Amino acid sequence: MKLYCSPDLFHLIAQRFLSLRWRLLGWSTPLLILFTLIQAQINANTPTLLVWLAFLILFSGLQLLVFSAFIWFFQQLPSKKEAAKISSEKSKSSSYWFKLYRAVEWCEAVLFFILLPMPTLIFLYAIIVVG
């Protein structure tokens, strides 16, 4: 069975996009600030297209922020370091830490499997339902 949300797969994806982590974070911040500024200008007379543009800016900023956080979380896996320790020394405490790190990584993987598409899906839902 092929898993689509394993920590190892997410680690490989994060390693591939590692050089983009600061750039994504750098773009998400101005987009969220821009949305805040635009939101203050929106009133009842604002054309619908500009309101949707503001929402696009908001959800783009959120998507970049989530993907940047994804890269930060999966750039290194503590369980890999612990596995290297276990192979060099056979101790019970190392095995405990490996299992703990692995459980945390699986929780993060499931969480990001849900969070990664969320801003885009919410924006598409808003377009379908409200638009």
PDB file of C-alpha atoms in Angstrom:
ATOM      1  CA  MET A   1       0.000   0.000   0.000  1.00  0.00           C
ATOM      2  CA  LYS A   2       1.392   3.382  -0.981  1.00  0.00           C
ATOM      3  CA  LEU A   3       1.155   6.077   1.681  1.00  0.00           C
ATOM      4  CA  TYR A   4       0.716   9.674   0.581  1.00  0.00           C
ATOM      5  CA  CYS A   5       1.537  11.279   3.905  1.00  0.00           C
ATOM      6  CA  SER A   6       4.571   9.509   5.347  1.00  0.00           C
ATOM      7  CA  PRO A   7       7.212  11.593   7.138  1.00  0.00           C
ATOM      8  CA  ASP A   8       9.906  10.225   4.828  1.00  0.00           C
ATOM      9  CA  LEU A   9       8.029  11.326   1.717  1.00  0.00           C
ATOM     10  CA  PHE A  10       7.385  14.759   3.211  1.00  0.00           C
ATOM     11  CA  HIS A  11      11.066  14.984   4.157  1.00  0.00           C
ATOM     12  CA  LEU A  12      12.063  14.335   0.530  1.00  0.00           C
ATOM     13  CA  ILE A  13       9.622  16.986  -0.698  1.00  0.00           C
ATOM     14  CA  ALA A  14      10.880  19.482   1.888  1.00  0.00           C
ATOM     15  CA  GLN A  15      14.492  18.786   0.891  1.00  0.00           C
ATOM     16  CA  ARG A  16      13.604  19.476  -2.725  1.00  0.00           C
ATOM     17  CA  PHE A  17      12.115  22.895  -1.879  1.00  0.00           C
ATOM     18  CA  LEU A  18      14.527  23.764   0.944  1.00  0.00           C
ATOM     19  CA  SER A  19      15.994  26.744  -0.904  1.00  0.00           C
ATOM     20  CA  LEU A  20      12.515  28.325  -1.211  1.00  0.00           C
ATOM     21  CA  ARG A  21      11.618  28.382   2.488  1.00  0.00           C
ATOM     22  CA  TRP A  22      12.716  31.988   3.137  1.00  0.00           C
ATOM     23  CA  ARG A  23      11.328  33.231  -0.159  1.00  0.00           C
ATOM     24  CA  LEU A  24       7.916  31.696   0.551  1.00  0.00           C
ATOM     25  CA  LEU A  25       7.889  33.163   4.036  1.00  0.00           C
ATOM     26  CA  GLY A  26       9.018  36.501   2.606  1.00  0.00           C
ATOM     27  CA  TRP A  27       6.148  36.553   0.109  1.00  0.00           C
ATOM     28  CA  SER A  28       3.464  35.442   2.542  1.00  0.00           C
ATOM     29  CA  THR A  29       4.072  38.306   4.959  1.00  0.00           C
ATOM     30  CA  PRO A  30       3.571  41.168   2.442  1.00  0.00           C
ATOM     31  CA  LEU A  31       0.543  39.413   0.964  1.00  0.00           C
ATOM     32  CA  LEU A  32      -1.120  39.163   4.377  1.00  0.00           C
ATOM     33  CA  ILE A  33      -0.255  42.804   5.116  1.00  0.00           C
ATOM     34  CA  LEU A  34      -1.614  43.818   1.702  1.00  0.00           C
ATOM     35  CA  PHE A  35      -4.862  41.982   2.432  1.00  0.00           C
ATOM     36  CA  THR A  36      -5.167  43.817   5.747  1.00  0.00           C
ATOM     37  CA  LEU A  37      -4.705  47.165   3.968  1.00  0.00           C
ATOM     38  CA  ILE A  38      -7.165  46.276   1.215  1.00  0.00           C
ATOM     39  CA  GLN A  39      -9.715  44.969   3.713  1.00  0.00           C
ATOM     40  CA  ALA A  40      -9.779  48.347   5.417  1.00  0.00           C
ATOM     41  CA  GLN A  41     -10.726  49.951   2.080  1.00  0.00           C
ATOM     42  CA  ILE A  42     -13.530  47.527   1.175  1.00  0.00           C
ATOM     43  CA  ASN A  43     -17.044  48.861   1.706  1.00  0.00           C
ATOM     44  CA  ALA A  44     -20.519  48.273   0.263  1.00  0.00           C
ATOM     45  CA  ASN A  45     -19.642  50.108  -2.979  1.00  0.00           C
ATOM     46  CA  THR A  46     -16.553  48.025  -3.774  1.00  0.00           C
ATOM     47  CA  PRO A  47     -16.848  46.007  -7.000  1.00  0.00           C
ATOM     48  CA  THR A  48     -17.143  42.266  -6.497  1.00  0.00           C
ATOM     49  CA  LEU A  49     -14.032  41.600  -8.578  1.00  0.00           C
ATOM     50  CA  LEU A  50     -11.894  43.621  -6.166  1.00  0.00           C
ATOM     51  CA  VAL A  51     -13.341  41.775  -3.183  1.00  0.00           C
ATOM     52  CA  TRP A  52     -12.456  38.455  -4.812  1.00  0.00           C
ATOM     53  CA  LEU A  53      -8.982  39.796  -5.578  1.00  0.00           C
ATOM     54  CA  ALA A  54      -8.582  40.603  -1.883  1.00  0.00           C
ATOM     55  CA  PHE A  55      -9.640  37.062  -0.982  1.00  0.00           C
ATOM     56  CA  LEU A  56      -7.213  35.652  -3.550  1.00  0.00           C
ATOM     57  CA  ILE A  57      -4.418  37.667  -1.948  1.00  0.00           C
ATOM     58  CA  LEU A  58      -5.419  36.402   1.507  1.00  0.00           C
ATOM     59  CA  PHE A  59      -5.553  32.733   0.545  1.00  0.00           C
ATOM     60  CA  SER A  60      -2.354  32.988  -1.510  1.00  0.00           C
ATOM     61  CA  GLY A  61      -0.556  34.404   1.513  1.00  0.00           C
ATOM     62  CA  LEU A  62      -1.962  31.659   3.728  1.00  0.00           C
ATOM     63  CA  GLN A  63      -0.983  28.948   1.226  1.00  0.00           C
ATOM     64  CA  LEU A  64       2.585  30.251   1.047  1.00  0.00           C
ATOM     65  CA  LEU A  65       2.748  30.416   4.836  1.00  0.00           C
ATOM     66  CA  VAL A  66       1.530  26.825   5.228  1.00  0.00           C
ATOM     67  CA  PHE A  67       3.960  25.525   2.611  1.00  0.00           C
ATOM     68  CA  SER A  68       6.826  27.424   4.231  1.00  0.00           C
ATOM     69  CA  ALA A  69       5.910  25.896   7.609  1.00  0.00           C
ATOM     70  CA  PHE A  70       5.794  22.482   5.930  1.00  0.00           C
ATOM     71  CA  ILE A  71       9.360  22.930   4.691  1.00  0.00           C
ATOM     72  CA  TRP A  72      10.541  24.069   8.130  1.00  0.00           C
ATOM     73  CA  PHE A  73       8.956  21.091   9.878  1.00  0.00           C
ATOM     74  CA  PHE A  74      10.241  18.448   7.475  1.00  0.00           C
ATOM     75  CA  GLN A  75      13.663  19.786   6.524  1.00  0.00           C
ATOM     76  CA  GLN A  76      15.218  17.472   9.129  1.00  0.00           C
ATOM     77  CA  LEU A  77      13.794  14.381  10.747  1.00  0.00           C
ATOM     78  CA  PRO A  78      14.998  13.841  14.328  1.00  0.00           C
ATOM     79  CA  SER A  79      14.224  10.145  14.008  1.00  0.00           C
ATOM     80  CA  LYS A  80      16.921   9.808  11.321  1.00  0.00           C
ATOM     81  CA  LYS A  81      19.538  11.219  13.706  1.00  0.00           C
ATOM     82  CA  GLU A  82      18.285   8.933  16.457  1.00  0.00           C
ATOM     83  CA  ALA A  83      18.371   5.933  14.105  1.00  0.00           C
ATOM     84  CA  ALA A  84      22.016   6.694  13.377  1.00  0.00           C
ATOM     85  CA  LYS A  85      22.666   6.786  17.146  1.00  0.00           C
ATOM     86  CA  ILE A  86      20.865   3.485  17.639  1.00  0.00           C
ATOM     87  CA  SER A  87      22.940   1.776  14.951  1.00  0.00           C
ATOM     88  CA  SER A  88      26.154   2.984  16.600  1.00  0.00           C
ATOM     89  CA  GLU A  89      25.116   2.086  20.166  1.00  0.00           C
ATOM     90  CA  LYS A  90      22.545  -0.414  21.312  1.00  0.00           C
ATOM     91  CA  SER A  91      20.677   1.212  24.187  1.00  0.00           C
ATOM     92  CA  LYS A  92      17.075   1.161  25.345  1.00  0.00           C
ATOM     93  CA  SER A  93      16.846   4.947  25.812  1.00  0.00           C
ATOM     94  CA  SER A  94      17.812   5.586  22.190  1.00  0.00           C
ATOM     95  CA  SER A  95      15.080   3.231  21.033  1.00  0.00           C
ATOM     96  CA  TYR A  96      12.570   5.104  23.227  1.00  0.00           C
ATOM     97  CA  TRP A  97      13.549   8.466  21.727  1.00  0.00           C
ATOM     98  CA  PHE A  98      13.411   7.039  18.208  1.00  0.00           C
ATOM     99  CA  LYS A  99       9.852   5.794  18.773  1.00  0.00           C
ATOM    100  CA  LEU A 100       8.823   9.112  20.317  1.00  0.00           C
ATOM    101  CA  TYR A 101      10.319  11.158  17.468  1.00  0.00           C
ATOM    102  CA  ARG A 102       8.728   8.866  14.921  1.00  0.00           C
ATOM    103  CA  ALA A 103       5.294   9.224  16.552  1.00  0.00           C
ATOM    104  CA  VAL A 104       5.624  13.019  16.541  1.00  0.00           C
ATOM    105  CA  GLU A 105       6.702  12.965  12.877  1.00  0.00           C
ATOM    106  CA  TRP A 106       3.677  10.859  11.947  1.00  0.00           C
ATOM    107  CA  CYS A 107       1.389  13.304  13.762  1.00  0.00           C
ATOM    108  CA  GLU A 108       2.993  16.194  11.878  1.00  0.00           C
ATOM    109  CA  ALA A 109       2.649  14.306   8.594  1.00  0.00           C
ATOM    110  CA  VAL A 110      -1.077  13.711   9.120  1.00  0.00           C
ATOM    111  CA  LEU A 111      -1.562  17.313  10.211  1.00  0.00           C
ATOM    112  CA  PHE A 112       0.202  18.728   7.155  1.00  0.00           C
ATOM    113  CA  PHE A 113      -1.593  16.257   4.869  1.00  0.00           C
ATOM    114  CA  ILE A 114      -4.755  18.051   5.989  1.00  0.00           C
ATOM    115  CA  LEU A 115      -3.313  21.594   6.211  1.00  0.00           C
ATOM    116  CA  LEU A 116      -1.421  21.799   2.906  1.00  0.00           C
ATOM    117  CA  PRO A 117      -4.439  21.877   0.566  1.00  0.00           C
ATOM    118  CA  MET A 118      -6.717  23.677   3.033  1.00  0.00           C
ATOM    119  CA  PRO A 119      -6.273  27.355   1.934  1.00  0.00           C
ATOM    120  CA  THR A 120      -6.791  26.447  -1.715  1.00  0.00           C
ATOM    121  CA  LEU A 121      -9.801  24.253  -0.970  1.00  0.00           C
ATOM    122  CA  ILE A 122     -11.416  26.929   1.194  1.00  0.00           C
ATOM    123  CA  PHE A 123     -10.902  29.519  -1.547  1.00  0.00           C
ATOM    124  CA  LEU A 124     -12.437  27.190  -4.152  1.00  0.00           C
ATOM    125  CA  TYR A 125     -15.335  26.471  -1.796  1.00  0.00           C
ATOM    126  CA  ALA A 126     -15.917  30.209  -1.377  1.00  0.00           C
ATOM    127  CA  ILE A 127     -15.927  30.695  -5.146  1.00  0.00           C
ATOM    128  CA  ILE A 128     -18.424  27.863  -5.678  1.00  0.00           C
ATOM    129  CA  VAL A 129     -20.770  28.696  -2.809  1.00  0.00           C
ATOM    130  CA  VAL A 130     -20.622  32.495  -2.659  1.00  0.00           C
ATOM    131  CA  GLY A 131     -19.560  33.311  -6.210  1.00  0.00           C
TER     132      GLY A 131
END
